[in-house]
XYZ file of C-alpha atoms in Angstrom:
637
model
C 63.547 -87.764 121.909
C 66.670 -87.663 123.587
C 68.080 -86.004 126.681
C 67.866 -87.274 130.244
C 65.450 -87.698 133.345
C 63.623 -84.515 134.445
C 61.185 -85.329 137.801
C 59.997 -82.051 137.172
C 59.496 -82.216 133.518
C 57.463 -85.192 134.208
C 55.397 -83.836 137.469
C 54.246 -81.276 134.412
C 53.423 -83.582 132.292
C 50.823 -85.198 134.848
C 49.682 -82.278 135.645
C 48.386 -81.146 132.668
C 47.349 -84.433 131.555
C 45.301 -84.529 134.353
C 43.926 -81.030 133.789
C 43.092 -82.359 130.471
C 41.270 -85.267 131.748
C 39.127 -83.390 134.429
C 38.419 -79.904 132.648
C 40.654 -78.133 135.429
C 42.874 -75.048 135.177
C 46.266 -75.869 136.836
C 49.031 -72.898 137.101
C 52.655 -75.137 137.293
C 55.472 -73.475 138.408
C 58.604 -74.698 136.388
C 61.905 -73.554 136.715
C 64.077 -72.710 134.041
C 65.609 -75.793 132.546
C 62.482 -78.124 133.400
C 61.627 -77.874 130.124
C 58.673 -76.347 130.286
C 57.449 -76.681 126.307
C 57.999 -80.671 126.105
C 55.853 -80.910 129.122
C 52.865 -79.488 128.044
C 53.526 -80.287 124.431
C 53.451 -83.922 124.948
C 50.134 -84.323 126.824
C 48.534 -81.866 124.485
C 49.780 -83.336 121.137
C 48.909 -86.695 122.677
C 45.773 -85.554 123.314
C 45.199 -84.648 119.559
C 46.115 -87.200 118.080
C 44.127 -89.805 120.239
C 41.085 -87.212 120.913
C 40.655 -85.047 118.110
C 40.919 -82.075 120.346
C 42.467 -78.577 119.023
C 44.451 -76.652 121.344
C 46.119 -73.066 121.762
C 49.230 -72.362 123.048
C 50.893 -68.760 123.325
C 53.335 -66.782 124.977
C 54.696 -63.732 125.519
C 58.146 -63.655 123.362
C 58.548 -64.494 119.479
C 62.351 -66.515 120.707
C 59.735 -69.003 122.619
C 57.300 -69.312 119.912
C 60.167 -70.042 117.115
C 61.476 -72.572 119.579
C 58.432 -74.248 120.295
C 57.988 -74.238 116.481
C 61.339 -75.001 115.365
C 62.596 -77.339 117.822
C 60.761 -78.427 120.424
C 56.595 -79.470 118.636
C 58.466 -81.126 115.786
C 60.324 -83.768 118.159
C 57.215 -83.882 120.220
C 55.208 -84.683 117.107
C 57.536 -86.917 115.587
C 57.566 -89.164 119.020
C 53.374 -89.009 119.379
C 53.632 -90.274 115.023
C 55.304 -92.916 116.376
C 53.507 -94.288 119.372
C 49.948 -93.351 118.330
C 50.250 -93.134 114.380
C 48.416 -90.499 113.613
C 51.142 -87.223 112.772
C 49.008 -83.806 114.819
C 49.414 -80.397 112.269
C 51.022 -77.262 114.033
C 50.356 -73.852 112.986
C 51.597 -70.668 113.922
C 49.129 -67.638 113.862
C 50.570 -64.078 114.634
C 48.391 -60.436 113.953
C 47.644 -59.168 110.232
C 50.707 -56.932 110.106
C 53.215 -59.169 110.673
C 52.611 -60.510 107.161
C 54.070 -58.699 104.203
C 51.348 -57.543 102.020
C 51.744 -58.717 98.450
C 49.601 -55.796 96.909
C 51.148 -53.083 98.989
C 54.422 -54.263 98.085
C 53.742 -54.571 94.585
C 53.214 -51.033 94.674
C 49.282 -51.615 94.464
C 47.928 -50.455 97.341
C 46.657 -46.835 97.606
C 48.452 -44.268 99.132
C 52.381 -46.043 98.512
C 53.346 -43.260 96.072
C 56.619 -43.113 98.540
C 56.744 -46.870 98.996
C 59.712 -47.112 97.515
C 61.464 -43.397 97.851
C 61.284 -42.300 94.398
C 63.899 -45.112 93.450
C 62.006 -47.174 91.339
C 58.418 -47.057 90.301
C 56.054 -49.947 91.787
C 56.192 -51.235 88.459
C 59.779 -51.002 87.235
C 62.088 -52.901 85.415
C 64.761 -54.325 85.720
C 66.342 -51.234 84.417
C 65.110 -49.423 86.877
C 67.567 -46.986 89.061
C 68.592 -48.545 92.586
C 67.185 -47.201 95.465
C 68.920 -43.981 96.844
C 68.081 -44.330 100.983
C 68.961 -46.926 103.325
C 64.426 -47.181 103.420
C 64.301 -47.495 99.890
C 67.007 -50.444 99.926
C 65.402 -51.987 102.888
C 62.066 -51.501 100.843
C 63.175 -53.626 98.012
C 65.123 -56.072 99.690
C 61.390 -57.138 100.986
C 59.909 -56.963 97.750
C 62.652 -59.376 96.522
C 62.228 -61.558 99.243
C 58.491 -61.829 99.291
C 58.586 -63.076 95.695
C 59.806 -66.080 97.129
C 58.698 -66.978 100.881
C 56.323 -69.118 101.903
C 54.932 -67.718 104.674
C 55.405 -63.821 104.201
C 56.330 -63.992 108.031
C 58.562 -61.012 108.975
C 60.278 -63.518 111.152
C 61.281 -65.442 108.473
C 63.454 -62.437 106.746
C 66.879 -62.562 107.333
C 68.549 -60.133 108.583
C 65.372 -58.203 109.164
C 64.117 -54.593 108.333
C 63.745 -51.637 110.614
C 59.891 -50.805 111.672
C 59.554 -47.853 109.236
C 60.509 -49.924 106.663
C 58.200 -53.085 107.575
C 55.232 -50.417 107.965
C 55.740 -49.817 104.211
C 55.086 -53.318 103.441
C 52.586 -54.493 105.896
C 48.856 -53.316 106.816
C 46.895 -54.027 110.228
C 43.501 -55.742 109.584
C 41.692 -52.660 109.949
C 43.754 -51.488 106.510
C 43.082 -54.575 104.765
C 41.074 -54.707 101.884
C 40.024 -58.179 102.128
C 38.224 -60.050 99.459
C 38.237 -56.585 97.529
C 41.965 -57.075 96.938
C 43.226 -58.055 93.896
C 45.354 -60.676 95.499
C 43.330 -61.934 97.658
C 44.029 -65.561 97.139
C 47.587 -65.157 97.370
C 47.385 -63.418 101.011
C 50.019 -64.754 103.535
C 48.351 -63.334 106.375
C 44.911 -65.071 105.001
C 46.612 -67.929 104.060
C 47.779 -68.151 107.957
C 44.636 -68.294 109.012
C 43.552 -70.974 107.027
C 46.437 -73.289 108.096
C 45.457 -72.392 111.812
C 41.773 -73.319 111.305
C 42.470 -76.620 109.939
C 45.607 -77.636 112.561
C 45.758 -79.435 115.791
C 47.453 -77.385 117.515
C 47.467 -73.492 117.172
C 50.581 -71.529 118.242
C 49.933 -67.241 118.762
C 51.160 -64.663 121.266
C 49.162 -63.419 124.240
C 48.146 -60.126 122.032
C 46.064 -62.365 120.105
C 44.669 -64.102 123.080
C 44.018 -60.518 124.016
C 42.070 -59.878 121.362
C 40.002 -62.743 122.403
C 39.402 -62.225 125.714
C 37.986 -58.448 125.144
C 34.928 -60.088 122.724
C 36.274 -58.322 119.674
C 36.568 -60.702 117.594
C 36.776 -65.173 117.634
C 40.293 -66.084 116.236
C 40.522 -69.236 117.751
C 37.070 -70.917 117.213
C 36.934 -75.030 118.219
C 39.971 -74.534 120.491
C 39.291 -77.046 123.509
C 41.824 -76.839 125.668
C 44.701 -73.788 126.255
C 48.105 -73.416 127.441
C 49.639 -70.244 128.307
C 53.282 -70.241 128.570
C 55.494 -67.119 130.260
C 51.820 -66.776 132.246
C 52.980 -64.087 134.560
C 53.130 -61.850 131.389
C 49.688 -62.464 130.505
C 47.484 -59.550 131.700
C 50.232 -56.853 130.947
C 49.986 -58.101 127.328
C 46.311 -58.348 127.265
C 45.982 -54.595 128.963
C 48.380 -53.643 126.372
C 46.627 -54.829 123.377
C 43.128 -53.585 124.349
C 44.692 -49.886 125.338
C 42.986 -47.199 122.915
C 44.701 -43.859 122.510
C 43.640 -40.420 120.739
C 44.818 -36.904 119.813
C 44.701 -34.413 117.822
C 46.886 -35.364 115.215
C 45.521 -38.853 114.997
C 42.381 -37.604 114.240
C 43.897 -35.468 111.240
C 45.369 -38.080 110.044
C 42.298 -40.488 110.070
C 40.176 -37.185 108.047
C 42.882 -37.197 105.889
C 42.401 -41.002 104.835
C 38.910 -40.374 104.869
C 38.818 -37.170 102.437
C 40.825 -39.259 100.252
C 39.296 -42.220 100.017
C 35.817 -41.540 100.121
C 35.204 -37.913 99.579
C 34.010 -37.679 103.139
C 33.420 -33.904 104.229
C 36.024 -33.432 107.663
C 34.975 -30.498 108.631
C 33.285 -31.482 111.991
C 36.243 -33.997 112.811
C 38.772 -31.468 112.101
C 36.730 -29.024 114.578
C 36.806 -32.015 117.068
C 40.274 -32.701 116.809
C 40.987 -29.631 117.345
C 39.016 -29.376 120.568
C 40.268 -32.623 121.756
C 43.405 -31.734 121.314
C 42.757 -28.407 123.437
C 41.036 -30.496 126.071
C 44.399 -32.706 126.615
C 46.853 -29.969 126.618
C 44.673 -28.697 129.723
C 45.374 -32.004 131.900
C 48.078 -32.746 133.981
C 50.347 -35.288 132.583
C 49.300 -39.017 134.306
C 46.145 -40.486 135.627
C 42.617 -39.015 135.319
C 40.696 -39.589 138.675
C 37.669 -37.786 136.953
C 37.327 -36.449 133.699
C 36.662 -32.890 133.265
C 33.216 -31.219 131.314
C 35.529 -29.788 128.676
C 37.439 -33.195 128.246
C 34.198 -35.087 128.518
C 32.128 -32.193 125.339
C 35.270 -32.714 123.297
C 35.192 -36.623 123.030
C 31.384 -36.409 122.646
C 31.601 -33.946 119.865
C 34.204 -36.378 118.218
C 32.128 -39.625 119.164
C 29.876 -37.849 116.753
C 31.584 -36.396 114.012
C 33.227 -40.421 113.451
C 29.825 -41.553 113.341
C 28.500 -39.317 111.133
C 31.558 -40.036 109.221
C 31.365 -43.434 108.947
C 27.283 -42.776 107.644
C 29.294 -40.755 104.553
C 31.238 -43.516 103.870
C 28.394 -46.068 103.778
C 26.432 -44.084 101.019
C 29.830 -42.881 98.837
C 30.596 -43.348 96.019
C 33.809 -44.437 95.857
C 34.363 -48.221 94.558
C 34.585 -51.363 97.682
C 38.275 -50.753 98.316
C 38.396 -47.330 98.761
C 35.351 -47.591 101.316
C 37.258 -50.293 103.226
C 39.926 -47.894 103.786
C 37.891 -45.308 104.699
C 36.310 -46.924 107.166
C 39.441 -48.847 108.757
C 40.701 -45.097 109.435
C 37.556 -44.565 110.737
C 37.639 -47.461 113.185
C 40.487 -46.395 114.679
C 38.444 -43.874 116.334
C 34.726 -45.418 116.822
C 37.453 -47.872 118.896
C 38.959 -45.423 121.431
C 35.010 -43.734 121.785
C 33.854 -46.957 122.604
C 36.728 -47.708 125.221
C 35.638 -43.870 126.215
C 32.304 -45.320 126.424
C 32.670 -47.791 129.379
C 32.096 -46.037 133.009
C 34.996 -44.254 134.303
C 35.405 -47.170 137.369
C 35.907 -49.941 134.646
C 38.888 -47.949 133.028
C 42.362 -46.575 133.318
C 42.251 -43.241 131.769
C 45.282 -40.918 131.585
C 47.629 -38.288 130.023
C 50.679 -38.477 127.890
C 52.749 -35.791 127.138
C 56.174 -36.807 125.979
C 59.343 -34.865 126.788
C 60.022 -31.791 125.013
C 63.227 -33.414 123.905
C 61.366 -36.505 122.388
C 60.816 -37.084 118.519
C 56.981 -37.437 119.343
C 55.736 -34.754 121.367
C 51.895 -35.395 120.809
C 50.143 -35.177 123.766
C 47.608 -38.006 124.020
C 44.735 -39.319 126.175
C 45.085 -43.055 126.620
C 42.235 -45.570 127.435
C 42.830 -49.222 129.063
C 40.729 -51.767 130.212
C 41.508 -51.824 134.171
C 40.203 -55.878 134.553
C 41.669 -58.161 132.595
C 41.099 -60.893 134.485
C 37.815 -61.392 133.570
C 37.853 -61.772 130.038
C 40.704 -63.861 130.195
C 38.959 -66.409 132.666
C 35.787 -66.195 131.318
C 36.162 -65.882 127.436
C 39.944 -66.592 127.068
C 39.888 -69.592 128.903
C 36.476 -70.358 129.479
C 35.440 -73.308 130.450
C 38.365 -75.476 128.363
C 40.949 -77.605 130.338
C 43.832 -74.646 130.524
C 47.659 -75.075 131.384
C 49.239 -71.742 132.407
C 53.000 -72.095 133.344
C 56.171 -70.124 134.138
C 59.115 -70.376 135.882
C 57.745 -67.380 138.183
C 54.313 -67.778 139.581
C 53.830 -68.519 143.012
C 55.041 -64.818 144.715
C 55.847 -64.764 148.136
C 55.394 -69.077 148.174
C 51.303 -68.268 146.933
C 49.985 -68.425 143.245
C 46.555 -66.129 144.407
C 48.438 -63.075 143.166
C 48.701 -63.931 139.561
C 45.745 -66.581 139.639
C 43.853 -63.264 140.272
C 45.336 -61.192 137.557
C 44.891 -64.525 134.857
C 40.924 -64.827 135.662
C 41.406 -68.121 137.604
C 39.622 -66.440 140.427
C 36.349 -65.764 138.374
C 36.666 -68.653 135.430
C 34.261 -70.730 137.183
C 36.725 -73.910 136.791
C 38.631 -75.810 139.888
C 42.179 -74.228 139.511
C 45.345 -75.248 141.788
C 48.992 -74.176 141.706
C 52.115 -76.495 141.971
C 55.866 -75.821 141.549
C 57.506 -79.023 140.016
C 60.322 -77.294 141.013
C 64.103 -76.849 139.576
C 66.967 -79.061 138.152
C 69.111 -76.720 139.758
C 70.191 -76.348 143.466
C 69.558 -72.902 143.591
C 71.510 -73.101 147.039
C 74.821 -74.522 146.191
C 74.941 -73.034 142.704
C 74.097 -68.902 144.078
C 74.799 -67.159 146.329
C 72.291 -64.154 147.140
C 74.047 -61.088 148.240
C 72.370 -57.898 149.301
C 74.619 -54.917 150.556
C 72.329 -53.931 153.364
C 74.904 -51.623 154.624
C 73.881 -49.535 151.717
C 71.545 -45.908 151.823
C 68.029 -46.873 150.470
C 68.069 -45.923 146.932
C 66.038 -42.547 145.855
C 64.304 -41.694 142.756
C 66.828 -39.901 141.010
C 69.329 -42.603 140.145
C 71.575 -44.852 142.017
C 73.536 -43.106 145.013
C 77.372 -43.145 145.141
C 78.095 -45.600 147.382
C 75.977 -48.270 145.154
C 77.840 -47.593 142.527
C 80.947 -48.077 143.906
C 79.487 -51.320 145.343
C 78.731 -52.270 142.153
C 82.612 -51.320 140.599
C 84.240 -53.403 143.823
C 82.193 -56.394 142.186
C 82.667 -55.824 139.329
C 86.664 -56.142 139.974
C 85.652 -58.811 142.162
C 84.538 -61.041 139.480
C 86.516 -59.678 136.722
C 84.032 -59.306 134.442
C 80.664 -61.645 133.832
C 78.066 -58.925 134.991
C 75.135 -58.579 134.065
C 73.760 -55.092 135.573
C 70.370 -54.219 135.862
C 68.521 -51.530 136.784
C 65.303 -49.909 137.349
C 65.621 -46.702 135.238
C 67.589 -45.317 132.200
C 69.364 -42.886 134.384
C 70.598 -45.600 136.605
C 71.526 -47.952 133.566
C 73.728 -44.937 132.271
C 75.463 -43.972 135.260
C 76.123 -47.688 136.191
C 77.874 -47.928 132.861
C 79.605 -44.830 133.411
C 81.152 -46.327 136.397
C 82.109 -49.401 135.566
C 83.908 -47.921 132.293
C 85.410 -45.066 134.827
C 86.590 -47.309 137.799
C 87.698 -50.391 135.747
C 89.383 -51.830 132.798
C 86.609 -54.306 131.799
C 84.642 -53.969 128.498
C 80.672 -52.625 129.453
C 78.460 -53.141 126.951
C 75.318 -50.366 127.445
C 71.914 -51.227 126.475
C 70.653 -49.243 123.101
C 74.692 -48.727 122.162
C 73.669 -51.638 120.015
C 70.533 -53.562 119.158
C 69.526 -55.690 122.197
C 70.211 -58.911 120.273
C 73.576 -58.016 119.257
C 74.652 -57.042 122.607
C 73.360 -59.830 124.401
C 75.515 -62.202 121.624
C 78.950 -60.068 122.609
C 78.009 -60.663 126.405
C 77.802 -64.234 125.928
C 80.943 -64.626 123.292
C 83.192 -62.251 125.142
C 83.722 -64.052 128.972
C 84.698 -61.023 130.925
C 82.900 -58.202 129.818
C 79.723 -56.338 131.551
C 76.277 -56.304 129.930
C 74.134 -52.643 131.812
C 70.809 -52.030 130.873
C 67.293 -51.601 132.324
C 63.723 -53.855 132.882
C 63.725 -55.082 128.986
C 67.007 -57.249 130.090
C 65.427 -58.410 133.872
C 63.447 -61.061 131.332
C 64.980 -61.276 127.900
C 68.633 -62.384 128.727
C 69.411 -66.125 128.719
C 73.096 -66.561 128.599
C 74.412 -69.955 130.100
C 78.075 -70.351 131.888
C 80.654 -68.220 133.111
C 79.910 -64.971 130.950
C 77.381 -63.993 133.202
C 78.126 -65.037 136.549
C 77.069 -62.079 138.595
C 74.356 -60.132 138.213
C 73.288 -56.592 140.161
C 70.096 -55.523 140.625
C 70.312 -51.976 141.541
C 67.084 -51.608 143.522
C 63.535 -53.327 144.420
C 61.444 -52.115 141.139
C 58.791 -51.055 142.261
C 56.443 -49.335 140.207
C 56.693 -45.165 139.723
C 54.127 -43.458 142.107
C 53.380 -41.923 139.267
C 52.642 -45.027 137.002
C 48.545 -44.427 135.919
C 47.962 -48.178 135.014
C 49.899 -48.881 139.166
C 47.753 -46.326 140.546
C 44.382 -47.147 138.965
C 45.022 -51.204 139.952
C 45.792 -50.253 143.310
C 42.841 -47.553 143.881
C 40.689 -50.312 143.095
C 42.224 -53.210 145.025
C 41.556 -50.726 148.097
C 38.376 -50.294 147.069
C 37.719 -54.067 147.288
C 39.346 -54.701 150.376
C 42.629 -55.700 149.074
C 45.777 -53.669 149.879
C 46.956 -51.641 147.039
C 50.950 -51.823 147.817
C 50.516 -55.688 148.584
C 48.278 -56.897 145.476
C 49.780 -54.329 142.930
C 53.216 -52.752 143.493
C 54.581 -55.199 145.774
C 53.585 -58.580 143.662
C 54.848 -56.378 140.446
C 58.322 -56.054 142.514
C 58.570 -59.626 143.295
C 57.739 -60.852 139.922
C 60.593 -58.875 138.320
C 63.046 -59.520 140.964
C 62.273 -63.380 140.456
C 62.441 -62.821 136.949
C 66.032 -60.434 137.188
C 67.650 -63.028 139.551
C 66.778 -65.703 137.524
C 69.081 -64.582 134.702
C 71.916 -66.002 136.758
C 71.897 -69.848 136.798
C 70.676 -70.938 132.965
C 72.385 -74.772 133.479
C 73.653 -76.810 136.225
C 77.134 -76.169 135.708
C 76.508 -72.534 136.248
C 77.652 -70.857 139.423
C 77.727 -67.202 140.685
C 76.149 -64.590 142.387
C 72.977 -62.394 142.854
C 73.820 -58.706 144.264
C 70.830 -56.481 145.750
C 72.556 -53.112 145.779
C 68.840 -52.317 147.681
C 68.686 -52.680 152.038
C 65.457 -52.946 151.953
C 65.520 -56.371 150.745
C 66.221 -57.307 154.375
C 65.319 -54.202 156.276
C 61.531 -54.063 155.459
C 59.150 -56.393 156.423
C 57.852 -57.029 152.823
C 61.589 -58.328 152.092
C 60.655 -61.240 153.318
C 57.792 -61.602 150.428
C 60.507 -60.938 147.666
C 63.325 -63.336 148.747
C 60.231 -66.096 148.694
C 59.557 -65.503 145.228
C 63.516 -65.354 143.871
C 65.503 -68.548 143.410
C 66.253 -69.710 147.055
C 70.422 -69.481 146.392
C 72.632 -69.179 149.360
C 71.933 -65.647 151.584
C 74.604 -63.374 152.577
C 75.271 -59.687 153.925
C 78.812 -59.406 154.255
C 80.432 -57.369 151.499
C 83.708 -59.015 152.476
C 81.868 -62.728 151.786
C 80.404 -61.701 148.649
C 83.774 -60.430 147.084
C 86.002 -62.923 148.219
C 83.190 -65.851 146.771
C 83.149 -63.335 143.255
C 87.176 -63.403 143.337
C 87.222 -67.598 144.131
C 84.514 -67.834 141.270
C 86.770 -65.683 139.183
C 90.407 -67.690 139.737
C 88.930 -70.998 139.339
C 87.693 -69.735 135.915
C 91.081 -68.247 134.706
C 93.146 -71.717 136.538
């Protein structure tokens, strides 16, 4: 397969042999460069091909899961064809709607009158007159293409389409008409499944595994053994994908499908809507600790006008299709009542309401899950042999924080942690600075004297930073200053798509890359083009954060402290994360700046620095300069 001797490459490979041998869960620790993927792909494929087992692996990004697709299963599978000789099937298996949907964009499906702006009929010919907007362009572009793919993946469409304009051609699973469509044999999304039932191995996303591990519905039937890559992202994803939200103008919009479809009389889920949306615009924005009598008669008063709903569309008399949609609308709703449903301790409950100044201003009452965990050990993982790695679990030197959060704690199954470690020395490639001399930062953006600690290295390095901070406020006033106090190009986050950016940073040596907590993860760029990255403070989360709050109310309530289970693991996990954007290869060399004293002020410090790369620790602003300005003539020499 190529490429050279990795001792901690291999230590993974054990590992999760073993854990496939015993029935064990085994978190492993891998910094970047181990190759994390060929680890656990080789056991695992190895075990398919000799066992007959099916496995699962998922992760948290779509670049990980094209380059465990792409690159890295292929090579694996090619080596396991030829030293066992039987060739394991991969699959990749992603939600309904990232499929394009052959009879929406055929101009089919009901309720696409717009589908294609009034260009060109769903039918039209060839003659037909182009499309006048940049949707209606996008629009047919897809059409064109998905006369052709294979897979209908929107992945696979290149260059891609906007999200309005993939919304015209996709449907979720509650929208699809399933065996009622006309082309139902032709379905890509369909067709995905099948290829994933039948195949060794089965690669998805964490959403899906979220799906899973709340009961709703078996996507992954006969898996027996899982591996979880990016882990430490697992139970944000999962709480993400099982959140519920209402409003008023949601529930509109599901009468509207309703009336349309299925003749359903609206008028009591109109008048709940209505109340509903009367009962939110009384709350203060953020976390519910109780829910109030009016809040509490609106959602029961809606609980039963969808019910009595969905009874209207059981005995219409509209044909299958137009019932299916009906009810899919409908779901939407019976969805968030039944996350309503669960007792107030078991969820996170809270208020939106958007800026005035926002394109969306609804104001909405959001539902989550508030544990995770135990789906996830008990249903997601189960009792299966499972494999969850990332190159930042172990926070403050112990994996209990996140072995909590992943269900290990309550899965039932022997579990153990172990950090195979890093082909980098950490300590001779990095330095760590943090300017402790600094003011603690405050909520309101970063203080002057950060940011001109940031310019002065900045000039420093000439170029090569990667900036980061906690906040959108902070991300534009850093970029203001560097573009103020310096001649170097700065690249702001949203100027551009993220992508795009990221490419200049890496392509253009010298210039400065700003943004906020999207970039602390998503930013690999190897060499000299990013050789010194700021963090502007410790992130911990808002005070005001409800999912934050809710976690650490109940960690105090079981004994736990809140600000050490909850905001100060959260912290540590996206510092480890942010300062690991720095070395991406062993040739790389640079720096880490903290532009945050409390880093080595406070006493949890001591927890973060565990849980970062362990590069070479300095205070001295003089130090940290002169090693940016060394860094810096070596490169232009």
């Amino acid at each position: 397969m190529g490429g050279g001797d990795r001792e901690g490459q291999q230590r993974m490979v054990d590992e999760a042999a073993a854990a496939l041998g015993s029935g064990a869960h085994v978190m492993v620790q891998a910094g970047t460069g181990t190759g994390k993927s060929i680890g656990y792909l080789v056991p695992v494929l190895t075990a398919c091909a000799t066992q007959g087992r099916r496995a699962l692996v998922t992760t948290a990004t779509l670049a990980l899961q094209r380059q465990i697709l792409v690159k890295d299963a292929p090579a694996v599978v090619d080596a396991v064809e030829a030293e066992c000789g039987v060739r394991p099937e991969v699959a990749l298996l992603k939600g309904w709607n990232n499929y394009v949907c052959l009879h929406r964009v055929s101009g089919g499906y009901p309720e696409t009158g717009t589908l294609f702006d009034a260009a060109e009929a769903p039918g039209g010919g060839s003659g037909a007159e182009a499309p006048a907007t940049d949707l209606g362009r996008e629009v047919m572009r897809v059409r064109e293409w998905a006369a052709s793919t294979d897979t209908g993946d929107r992945d696979d469409l290149v260059p891609g389409v906007s999200d309005r304009a993939w919304r015209q051609v996709s449907v979720t699973k509650r929208e699809c008409l399933g065996r009622a469509c006309p082309v139902a044999d032709e379905c890509f999304a369909q067709r995905a499944r099948d290829r994933a039932s039948e195949a060794d191995l089965v690669v998805s996303n964490h959403s899906m595994l979220g799906i899973q591990s709340m009961g709703a519905l078996d996507l992954f039937p006969d898996i027996d053994a899982v591996v979880v890559d990016e882990a430490h992202e697992l139970a944000s994803r999962v709480r993400d994908q099982a959140s519920c939200e209402v409003s008023q103008p949601l529930v509109q919009r599901v009468a509207r499908s309703a009336r349309a479809h299925a003749k359903v009389d609206t008028a009591a889920l109109d008048t709940a809507g209505a109340a509903l949306g009367a009962a939110i615009a009384g709350l203060d924005d953020g976390l519910l600790l109780d829910r109030p009598h009016r809040l509490g008669t609106a959602t029961a008063a809606l609980d039963a006008a969808v019910r009595d709903a969905l009874t209207q569309v059981e005995g219409s008399s509209a044909d299958q299709a137009s019932k299916l949609l009906a009810k899919g609308a409908l779901d939407e709703l019976s969805g968030a009542m039944d996350a309503w449903s669960r007792p107030p301790e078991q969820s996170i409950t809270w208020a939106s309401r958007p800026a005035p100044s926002a394109r969306d201003a609804t104001e909405r009452l959001i539902i989550a899950p508030l544990d995770v965990a135990a789906g996830i050990g008990t249903v997601a993982l189960g009792a299966r042999p499972a494999v969850l790695t990332s190159a930042t679990l172990a926070l403050g030197g112990s994996f209990d924080a996140l072995a909590r959060e992943t269900g290990l704690m309550v899965s039932g199954v022997p579990w153990h942690g172990v950090d195979v470690g890093s082909p980098f020395d950490a300590a001779s490639q990095g330095i760590l600075y943090t300017a402790a001399h600094l003011p603690v930062p405050g909520r309101n953006g970063p203080e002057p004297q950060a940011l001109e600690e940031l310019v002065a290295l900045a000039e420093a390095s000439r170029g090569g930073v990667l900036a980061l901070f906690s906040s959108w406020r902070g991300a534009q006033a850093g970029a203001e200053a560097l573009r103020g106090e310096t001649d170097l190009e700065v690249l702001l986050q949203g100027e551009e798509t993220t992508s795009a950016l990221v490419a200049r940073f890496r392509d253009r040596r010298d210039s400065c890359l700003v943004g906020t907590l999207s970039l602390w993860q998503g930013v690999d760029v190897q060499g000299p083009s990013c050789r010194l990255v700021a963090i502007d403070r410790i992130p911990f989360p808002r005070p005001d954060d409800p999912v934050a709050r809710a976690r650490a109310i109940d960690a105090e309530r079981h004994g736990l402290s809140g600000f050490r289970a909850v905001s100060l693991s959260h912290a540590a996990l996206l510092m480890a994360q942010g300062a690991g954007r720095l070395l991406r290869s062993r040739e790389d060399r640079g720096m880490v700046a903290v532009l945050d004293p409390r880093l080595v002020t406070k006493g949890y410090g001591s927890f973060i620095r565990h849980s970062m790369p362990a590069m070479w620790p300095t205070t001295d602003p003089a130090v940290a300069r002169a090693s940016l300005e060394r860094l810096a003539d070596a490169l232009d020499g």
